[in-house]
Short mmCIF file of C-alpha atoms in Angstrom, two decimals:
data_model
loop_
_atom_site.label_atom_id
_atom_site.label_comp_id
_atom_site.label_asym_id
_atom_site.label_seq_id
_atom_site.Cartn_x
_atom_site.Cartn_y
_atom_site.Cartn_z
CA MET U 1 98.28 -171.87 13.96
CA LYS U 2 96.70 -169.21 16.08
CA ILE U 3 96.69 -165.87 14.22
CA ILE U 4 96.61 -163.50 17.35
CA ARG U 5 97.98 -163.20 20.82
CA LEU U 6 97.56 -159.61 21.63
CA ILE U 7 98.54 -159.64 25.29
CA MET U 8 98.16 -155.81 25.55
CA ALA U 9 94.51 -156.27 24.80
CA VAL U 10 93.88 -157.31 28.16
CA PHE U 11 94.37 -153.84 29.59
CA ILE U 12 93.24 -151.75 26.72
CA MET U 13 90.01 -153.67 25.93
CA ALA U 14 89.18 -153.74 29.66
CA ILE U 15 89.03 -149.97 29.46
CA ALA U 16 87.22 -149.93 26.17
CA VAL U 17 84.30 -152.16 27.26
CA SER U 18 84.02 -151.24 30.86
CA CYS U 19 81.08 -148.94 30.26
CA GLU U 20 79.29 -150.83 27.41
CA LYS U 21 76.05 -152.54 27.90
CA ASP U 22 75.33 -155.71 25.80
CA GLU U 23 72.60 -155.52 23.23
CA ILE U 24 69.50 -157.61 23.97
CA PHE U 25 68.01 -159.61 21.01
CA PRO U 26 64.99 -161.75 20.55
CA GLU U 27 65.40 -165.48 19.84
CA SER U 28 64.26 -164.77 16.36
CA TYR U 29 67.44 -162.79 15.68
CA TYR U 30 69.42 -166.14 15.94
CA ALA U 31 67.02 -168.18 13.78
CA CYS U 32 69.13 -170.36 11.39
CA GLY U 33 67.15 -173.13 9.76
CA ASP U 34 67.94 -176.71 9.93
CA LEU U 35 70.97 -179.01 9.20
CA GLU U 36 71.77 -182.56 9.17
CA ALA U 37 72.04 -183.17 12.85
CA ASN U 38 71.80 -187.14 12.92
CA PRO U 39 70.56 -187.39 16.49
CA ASN U 40 70.51 -191.31 16.29
CA HIS U 41 74.29 -191.57 15.81
CA PRO U 42 75.43 -194.43 18.00
CA GLN U 43 77.98 -192.11 19.77
CA GLU U 44 75.40 -189.43 20.31
CA ALA U 45 75.63 -189.71 24.07
CA ASP U 46 79.44 -189.51 24.19
CA PHE U 47 79.59 -186.56 21.85
CA SER U 48 76.84 -184.49 23.62
CA LYS U 49 78.43 -185.33 26.99
CA LEU U 50 81.89 -183.88 25.57
CA ILE U 51 80.35 -180.64 24.61
CA LYS U 52 78.33 -180.33 27.77
CA ASP U 53 81.59 -181.06 29.81
CA ILE U 54 83.53 -178.44 28.06
CA VAL U 55 80.78 -175.93 28.22
CA ILE U 56 80.28 -176.59 32.10
CA SER U 57 84.05 -175.85 32.51
CA GLY U 58 83.46 -172.20 31.62
CA VAL U 59 82.86 -171.77 27.99
CA PRO U 60 79.70 -169.87 26.93
CA SER U 61 78.91 -172.24 24.10
CA MET U 62 80.33 -174.95 21.81
CA MET U 63 79.12 -176.49 18.55
CA LEU U 64 80.71 -179.81 17.33
CA THR U 65 80.37 -181.74 14.22
CA VAL U 66 81.80 -185.18 13.43
CA HIS U 67 81.61 -187.06 10.06
CA ASP U 68 82.44 -190.69 9.26
CA ASN U 69 81.64 -192.48 6.07
CA GLN U 70 79.33 -195.05 7.90
CA TYR U 71 77.09 -192.62 9.67
CA GLY U 72 77.51 -189.41 7.88
CA TYR U 73 77.25 -185.94 9.67
CA TRP U 74 76.52 -185.53 13.41
CA SER U 75 76.08 -182.04 14.96
CA ASP U 76 75.05 -180.64 18.20
CA ALA U 77 75.55 -177.48 20.35
CA GLN U 78 75.56 -176.60 23.95
CA GLY U 79 75.56 -173.41 25.98
CA PHE U 80 74.47 -169.92 24.89
CA ALA U 81 74.86 -167.96 21.57
CA ASP U 82 74.05 -164.79 23.49
CA LEU U 83 74.71 -164.61 27.26
CA ALA U 84 72.86 -161.19 27.79
CA SER U 85 69.87 -162.25 25.87
CA GLY U 86 69.83 -165.94 27.19
CA ILE U 87 69.54 -167.50 23.73
CA PRO U 88 70.76 -171.16 23.52
CA LEU U 89 73.35 -172.02 20.85
CA ARG U 90 72.16 -174.13 17.91
CA PRO U 91 74.35 -176.13 15.60
CA CYS U 92 73.16 -174.12 12.70
CA ASN U 93 74.22 -170.77 14.15
CA ILE U 94 77.05 -168.90 12.46
CA THR U 95 80.20 -167.92 14.05
CA ARG U 96 83.74 -166.32 13.21
CA VAL U 97 86.18 -169.05 12.26
CA GLY U 98 89.26 -166.89 11.72
CA SER U 99 92.28 -168.43 10.02
CA THR U 100 90.55 -171.45 8.79
CA VAL U 101 89.95 -169.31 5.81
CA LYS U 102 93.53 -169.97 4.75
CA THR U 103 92.55 -173.50 3.73
CA PHE U 104 89.92 -172.19 1.44
CA THR U 105 92.43 -169.62 0.08
CA ALA U 106 94.80 -172.41 -0.71
CA VAL U 107 92.20 -174.51 -2.40
CA THR U 108 91.12 -171.61 -4.53
CA MET U 109 94.59 -171.04 -5.63
CA LEU U 110 94.99 -174.68 -6.71
CA LEU U 111 91.62 -174.66 -8.54
CA LEU U 112 92.99 -171.57 -10.43
CA GLN U 113 96.12 -173.54 -11.40
CA GLU U 114 93.94 -176.39 -12.55
CA GLU U 115 92.19 -173.79 -14.73
CA GLY U 116 95.47 -172.80 -16.28
CA LEU U 117 95.28 -169.29 -14.84
CA LEU U 118 98.50 -169.49 -12.72
CA ASN U 119 101.35 -171.79 -11.87
CA LEU U 120 102.31 -172.18 -8.19
CA ASP U 121 105.87 -171.75 -9.10
CA ASP U 122 105.30 -168.52 -10.77
CA PRO U 123 106.86 -165.44 -8.94
CA ILE U 124 104.14 -163.39 -7.14
CA SER U 125 105.56 -160.25 -8.86
CA ASP U 126 103.90 -161.78 -12.05
CA TYR U 127 100.46 -161.13 -10.66
CA LEU U 128 101.07 -158.06 -8.18
CA THR U 129 102.16 -154.67 -8.98
CA ASP U 130 105.46 -153.00 -7.85
CA SER U 131 103.26 -150.64 -5.59
CA GLU U 132 101.52 -153.66 -4.04
CA ILE U 133 104.73 -155.35 -2.89
CA VAL U 134 106.92 -152.33 -2.40
CA GLY U 135 108.87 -152.72 0.84
CA LEU U 136 108.15 -156.20 1.51
CA GLU U 137 111.42 -157.93 1.89
CA ASN U 138 111.47 -161.36 -0.07
CA ALA U 139 108.37 -160.36 -2.03
CA LYS U 140 110.30 -160.07 -5.36
CA GLN U 141 111.94 -163.48 -4.99
CA SER U 142 108.88 -165.46 -3.58
CA THR U 143 106.60 -167.67 -5.49
CA ILE U 144 103.01 -168.49 -5.00
CA ARG U 145 103.79 -171.94 -3.67
CA GLN U 146 106.08 -170.22 -1.05
CA LEU U 147 103.29 -167.96 0.13
CA LEU U 148 100.99 -171.01 0.48
CA LEU U 149 103.55 -172.99 2.37
CA HIS U 150 104.51 -170.09 4.66
CA SER U 151 107.96 -170.51 3.27
CA SER U 152 108.51 -166.98 1.72
CA GLY U 153 109.98 -165.70 5.02
CA ILE U 154 107.93 -162.46 4.54
CA PHE U 155 107.34 -160.64 7.93
CA ASN U 156 104.02 -161.33 9.54
CA TYR U 157 102.17 -157.96 10.01
CA ILE U 158 100.33 -159.34 13.11
CA GLN U 159 103.70 -159.58 14.81
CA SER U 160 104.23 -155.76 14.50
CA LEU U 161 103.97 -153.96 17.71
CA LYS U 162 102.89 -150.92 15.83
CA PHE U 163 100.05 -152.78 14.30
CA GLN U 164 99.11 -154.29 17.77
CA THR U 165 99.05 -151.00 19.27
CA ALA U 166 97.16 -149.34 16.35
CA SER U 167 94.46 -151.97 16.24
CA LEU U 168 93.97 -151.99 20.11
CA ASN U 169 93.50 -148.21 20.06
CA ASP U 170 90.74 -148.49 17.47
CA LEU U 171 89.04 -152.08 18.12
CA ILE U 172 86.17 -151.42 15.79
CA LYS U 173 88.29 -150.27 12.83
CA SER U 174 87.78 -152.24 9.50
CA TRP U 175 91.35 -152.62 7.84
CA THR U 176 92.06 -152.70 4.16
CA PRO U 177 94.74 -155.09 2.84
CA ASP U 178 97.09 -152.21 2.10
CA GLU U 179 96.83 -150.80 5.55
CA LEU U 180 97.78 -154.21 7.03
CA LEU U 181 100.67 -154.68 4.53
CA ASP U 182 102.12 -151.41 5.61
CA TYR U 183 102.90 -152.92 9.00
CA ALA U 184 105.05 -155.47 7.10
CA ARG U 185 106.79 -153.03 4.87
CA GLY U 186 110.41 -152.25 5.86
CA GLU U 187 110.58 -155.26 8.23
CA GLY U 188 113.17 -157.83 7.83
CA ALA U 189 112.31 -161.15 6.30
CA TYR U 190 112.63 -164.16 8.64
CA PHE U 191 114.69 -166.20 6.26
CA ALA U 192 115.50 -166.57 2.56
CA PRO U 193 112.49 -167.90 0.36
CA GLY U 194 112.16 -171.61 0.44
CA THR U 195 114.68 -172.30 3.19
CA ASP U 196 112.18 -172.75 6.25
CA VAL U 197 108.63 -172.35 7.18
CA LEU U 198 107.15 -169.81 9.58
CA TYR U 199 103.38 -168.77 9.78
CA SER U 200 102.73 -165.47 8.01
CA ASN U 201 99.39 -163.84 7.78
CA THR U 202 101.04 -161.34 5.27
CA GLY U 203 101.42 -164.10 2.57
CA TYR U 204 97.82 -164.89 2.67
CA VAL U 205 96.80 -161.18 2.35
CA LEU U 206 98.94 -161.24 -0.78
CA LEU U 207 97.24 -164.41 -2.04
CA GLY U 208 93.78 -162.74 -1.77
CA MET U 209 95.08 -159.83 -3.70
CA ILE U 210 96.59 -162.17 -6.49
CA ILE U 211 93.17 -163.95 -6.79
CA GLU U 212 91.48 -160.60 -7.25
CA ASN U 213 94.11 -159.48 -9.93
CA ILE U 214 93.74 -162.75 -11.93
CA THR U 215 89.86 -163.01 -11.81
CA GLY U 216 88.88 -159.33 -11.75
CA LYS U 217 86.50 -160.04 -8.77
CA PRO U 218 86.75 -159.70 -5.01
CA PHE U 219 88.51 -163.02 -3.75
CA TYR U 220 85.51 -163.88 -1.52
CA GLU U 221 83.30 -163.86 -4.54
CA VAL U 222 85.63 -166.42 -6.16
CA PHE U 223 85.27 -168.46 -2.91
CA GLU U 224 81.50 -168.42 -3.25
CA GLU U 225 81.64 -169.43 -6.93
CA LYS U 226 84.25 -172.33 -6.64
CA ILE U 227 83.57 -173.52 -3.10
CA PHE U 228 80.58 -172.23 -1.15
CA ILE U 229 77.91 -172.69 -3.69
CA PRO U 230 79.17 -176.05 -5.26
CA TYR U 231 79.55 -177.79 -2.20
CA GLU U 232 76.43 -176.29 -0.51
CA LEU U 233 78.06 -174.45 2.26
CA THR U 234 74.90 -172.55 2.87
CA PHE U 235 75.94 -171.19 6.29
CA THR U 236 79.20 -169.77 5.06
CA GLN U 237 79.91 -166.21 4.07
CA PHE U 238 82.78 -163.73 4.16
CA ALA U 239 82.77 -160.88 6.59
CA ALA U 240 83.41 -158.14 3.87
CA ILE U 241 79.78 -158.73 2.63
CA ASP U 242 78.33 -157.96 6.07
CA PRO U 243 81.00 -157.84 8.80
CA VAL U 244 78.60 -158.59 11.82
CA PRO U 245 75.62 -160.09 10.09
CA ALA U 246 72.26 -160.63 11.79
CA GLY U 247 72.34 -163.99 13.65
CA ILE U 248 76.05 -164.11 14.18
CA ILE U 249 76.53 -165.34 17.73
CA ARG U 250 78.15 -163.14 20.38
CA GLY U 251 81.97 -163.43 20.94
CA TYR U 252 83.53 -163.12 24.44
CA VAL U 253 87.01 -162.90 25.88
CA ASP U 254 88.20 -163.99 29.39
CA LEU U 255 90.43 -160.95 29.94
CA TYR U 256 91.34 -161.64 33.51
CA SER U 257 91.72 -165.44 33.09
CA ASN U 258 88.89 -165.92 35.67
CA LEU U 259 86.04 -166.79 33.29
CA ASN U 260 84.38 -163.33 33.77
CA LEU U 261 83.63 -163.00 30.09
CA ILE U 262 83.29 -159.72 28.29
CA ASN U 263 81.47 -159.31 24.92
CA ALA U 264 84.01 -158.68 22.11
CA THR U 265 81.69 -159.30 19.10
CA TYR U 266 82.77 -156.08 17.24
CA TYR U 267 86.46 -156.30 17.77
CA SER U 268 87.59 -158.40 14.83
CA GLY U 269 87.76 -155.72 12.07
CA TRP U 270 91.42 -156.19 11.00
CA ASP U 271 90.65 -159.10 8.66
CA TYR U 272 87.08 -158.36 7.30
CA TYR U 273 88.57 -157.73 3.83
CA THR U 274 91.55 -160.09 3.68
CA ALA U 275 92.21 -163.67 2.84
CA ASP U 276 94.11 -164.48 6.03
CA GLY U 277 90.82 -164.33 8.12
CA GLY U 278 87.35 -162.96 7.96
CA LEU U 279 85.43 -166.14 7.28
CA ILE U 280 82.02 -166.72 8.91
CA SER U 281 80.59 -170.26 9.08
CA ASN U 282 79.78 -173.03 11.52
CA SER U 283 81.23 -176.36 12.47
CA TYR U 284 78.77 -178.25 9.99
CA ASP U 285 79.94 -176.35 7.06
CA LEU U 286 83.54 -176.47 8.02
CA ASN U 287 83.14 -180.24 8.35
CA LYS U 288 81.46 -180.55 4.84
CA PHE U 289 84.46 -178.53 3.40
CA MET U 290 87.12 -180.64 4.95
CA THR U 291 85.30 -184.01 4.30
CA ASN U 292 84.77 -183.20 0.62
CA LEU U 293 88.39 -181.80 0.33
CA PHE U 294 90.25 -184.82 1.83
CA GLN U 295 87.97 -187.42 0.24
CA GLY U 296 88.84 -186.00 -3.20
CA GLU U 297 85.70 -184.22 -4.25
CA ILE U 298 87.09 -180.76 -4.66
CA LEU U 299 90.67 -180.88 -6.09
CA SER U 300 92.24 -183.26 -8.51
CA GLU U 301 94.41 -185.98 -7.12
CA GLN U 302 97.59 -184.01 -8.21
CA SER U 303 96.40 -180.80 -6.64
CA LEU U 304 95.52 -182.52 -3.34
CA ASN U 305 99.03 -184.05 -3.46
CA GLU U 306 100.60 -180.70 -4.06
CA MET U 307 98.71 -179.24 -1.19
CA MET U 308 99.93 -181.98 1.08
CA THR U 309 103.52 -181.20 0.51
CA TRP U 310 104.59 -181.33 4.09
CA ILE U 311 107.66 -179.44 5.42
CA GLU U 312 108.90 -179.69 8.98
CA PRO U 313 109.77 -176.25 10.45
CA SER U 314 113.34 -175.65 12.09
CA GLY U 315 111.69 -174.14 15.09
CA ASP U 316 109.45 -175.33 17.64
CA TYR U 317 105.91 -176.77 17.23
CA GLY U 318 103.93 -174.01 18.88
CA ASP U 319 100.87 -175.74 19.99
CA GLY U 320 102.65 -178.92 21.29
CA PHE U 321 101.82 -181.44 18.53
CA LYS U 322 104.63 -182.28 16.11
CA THR U 323 103.59 -180.23 13.02
CA PHE U 324 104.34 -180.02 9.49
CA TYR U 325 103.36 -177.17 6.94
CA GLY U 326 101.30 -177.88 3.81
CA MET U 327 99.48 -175.41 1.65
CA GLY U 328 96.91 -173.78 3.71
CA ILE U 329 96.86 -176.82 6.00
CA PHE U 330 99.03 -178.56 8.70
CA LYS U 331 99.70 -182.15 9.46
CA ILE U 332 99.96 -183.03 13.12
CA GLU U 333 101.05 -186.22 14.82
CA THR U 334 98.65 -187.50 17.32
CA GLU U 335 98.14 -190.86 19.18
CA PHE U 336 95.50 -191.72 16.70
CA GLY U 337 97.81 -191.15 13.76
CA PRO U 338 98.14 -187.97 11.46
CA ALA U 339 95.54 -185.28 11.21
CA TYR U 340 95.22 -182.68 8.70
CA LEU U 341 94.26 -179.45 10.68
CA HIS U 342 93.65 -175.69 10.65
CA SER U 343 92.38 -173.63 13.40
CA GLY U 344 91.36 -170.03 13.57
CA ASP U 345 90.99 -167.25 16.18
CA ALA U 346 89.27 -163.95 16.10
CA ILE U 347 88.78 -161.85 19.10
CA GLY U 348 86.02 -163.66 20.99
CA TYR U 349 85.97 -166.67 18.68
CA PHE U 350 87.83 -169.86 17.91
CA ALA U 351 87.40 -172.79 15.57
CA THR U 352 89.17 -175.87 14.54
CA MET U 353 88.80 -178.36 11.77
CA ALA U 354 90.72 -181.75 11.57
CA TYR U 355 90.58 -184.65 9.26
CA PHE U 356 92.04 -188.04 10.26
CA PRO U 357 92.98 -189.87 7.03
CA ASN U 358 93.50 -193.30 8.64
CA GLN U 359 90.06 -193.34 10.14
CA GLN U 360 88.38 -191.13 7.41
CA VAL U 361 86.89 -188.98 10.17
CA THR U 362 86.45 -185.28 10.22
CA ILE U 363 86.02 -183.35 13.49
CA THR U 364 85.25 -179.69 13.69
CA TRP U 365 84.25 -177.41 16.49
CA ALA U 366 83.73 -173.71 17.26
CA VAL U 367 83.32 -171.84 20.56
CA ASN U 368 82.38 -168.21 21.09
CA ALA U 369 85.13 -167.26 23.47
CA ASN U 370 88.88 -167.21 23.84
CA TYR U 371 91.86 -166.03 25.81
CA GLY U 372 92.63 -166.71 29.48
CA LYS U 373 91.28 -169.97 30.97
CA VAL U 374 88.87 -170.55 28.15
CA ASP U 375 91.82 -171.54 25.76
CA GLU U 376 92.78 -174.24 28.15
CA PHE U 377 89.38 -175.97 27.61
CA THR U 378 88.93 -175.55 23.85
CA GLN U 379 92.28 -175.14 22.10
CA SER U 380 95.27 -176.42 24.21
CA LYS U 381 96.97 -179.63 23.26
CA GLU U 382 95.21 -181.36 26.11
CA ALA U 383 91.87 -180.05 25.20
CA MET U 384 92.16 -181.18 21.55
CA GLU U 385 93.53 -184.56 22.59
CA ASN U 386 90.42 -184.98 24.93
CA ILE U 387 88.14 -184.14 21.89
CA PHE U 388 90.02 -186.61 19.61
CA SER U 389 89.88 -189.38 22.18
CA VAL U 390 86.26 -189.13 22.70
CA VAL U 391 85.50 -189.14 19.06
CA LEU U 392 87.95 -191.78 17.95
CA ASP U 393 88.05 -194.18 20.79
CA GLN U 394 85.35 -196.59 19.95
#
């Protein structure tokens, strides 16, 4: 569920940033308005202590939102949105949320199917030109459903060492979808379409292109029309519109795994224009999206059931939880029962959104740092279990 693990970045980024000096912003730069914070929630003290403890462990800042059907939304934040400027994080601040966008991409495809504009079992070659899929092994045999389920077997461009080297040699480059797909062209597929599942960003780049070819609009405008605006996700936007917008919190990396954090705010340019990443939001909007989705407000019952067609991978479970693949979403098994989950990395940022169907509780959080020891506190299995236990143990 993590889209990047660029180990070589440790060395190259250290060289790149060693002479840089962080910008200083006034507090007004991070002004973000109000949201439904619910400070009188009966678990307010426990939730706030949870965030504070994680931040104290060495994370620059963390925002957390919890929703249940009795008390509604609760949100808070601790730590600093900007270490150099000394600006405290607020729960309304915007941050990068990486691959969580894949859930939005899948929902959009299902909505397009509901409108009769496609069928998930159509081959992707019905919607993409020969030049768009040339050199991508399995592409001509794959269906939209298989891209959504990560069961196409098409090579994941992020796993290409050539891509990793190229991106690290130009950390502030903004990549086009075609430039990214070039790193998957000529690479062997992982398996025959429909015979297994394995995470592939390439498939979601192609899904964004299919949305554009069907609607004649940039895919992120379709997100706005079908999801952001109708469900009042007022803090959510896509990076392509403004890659580093005013007010986005600073992102940091723990390059040496010693909590000596380095500013990486401008180093996420590979997914500014693709549907496998690039989303900017906050824990509150992600929570609203997940709550509306899994409580049946966005998709028809049939579409939601299709989305939750779970497939168990033949390989290991990566992040530690027993995991099943759905369309743009995963099901993990926890001590509190199943959770529908997607997380997202960008360089300097991490976010997770989880819905627990048995409890009808949604938990979302975001932090403005990753790699090194920071990951242990915010995205390891143990860290996630700690967050789940504080929220769900009543």
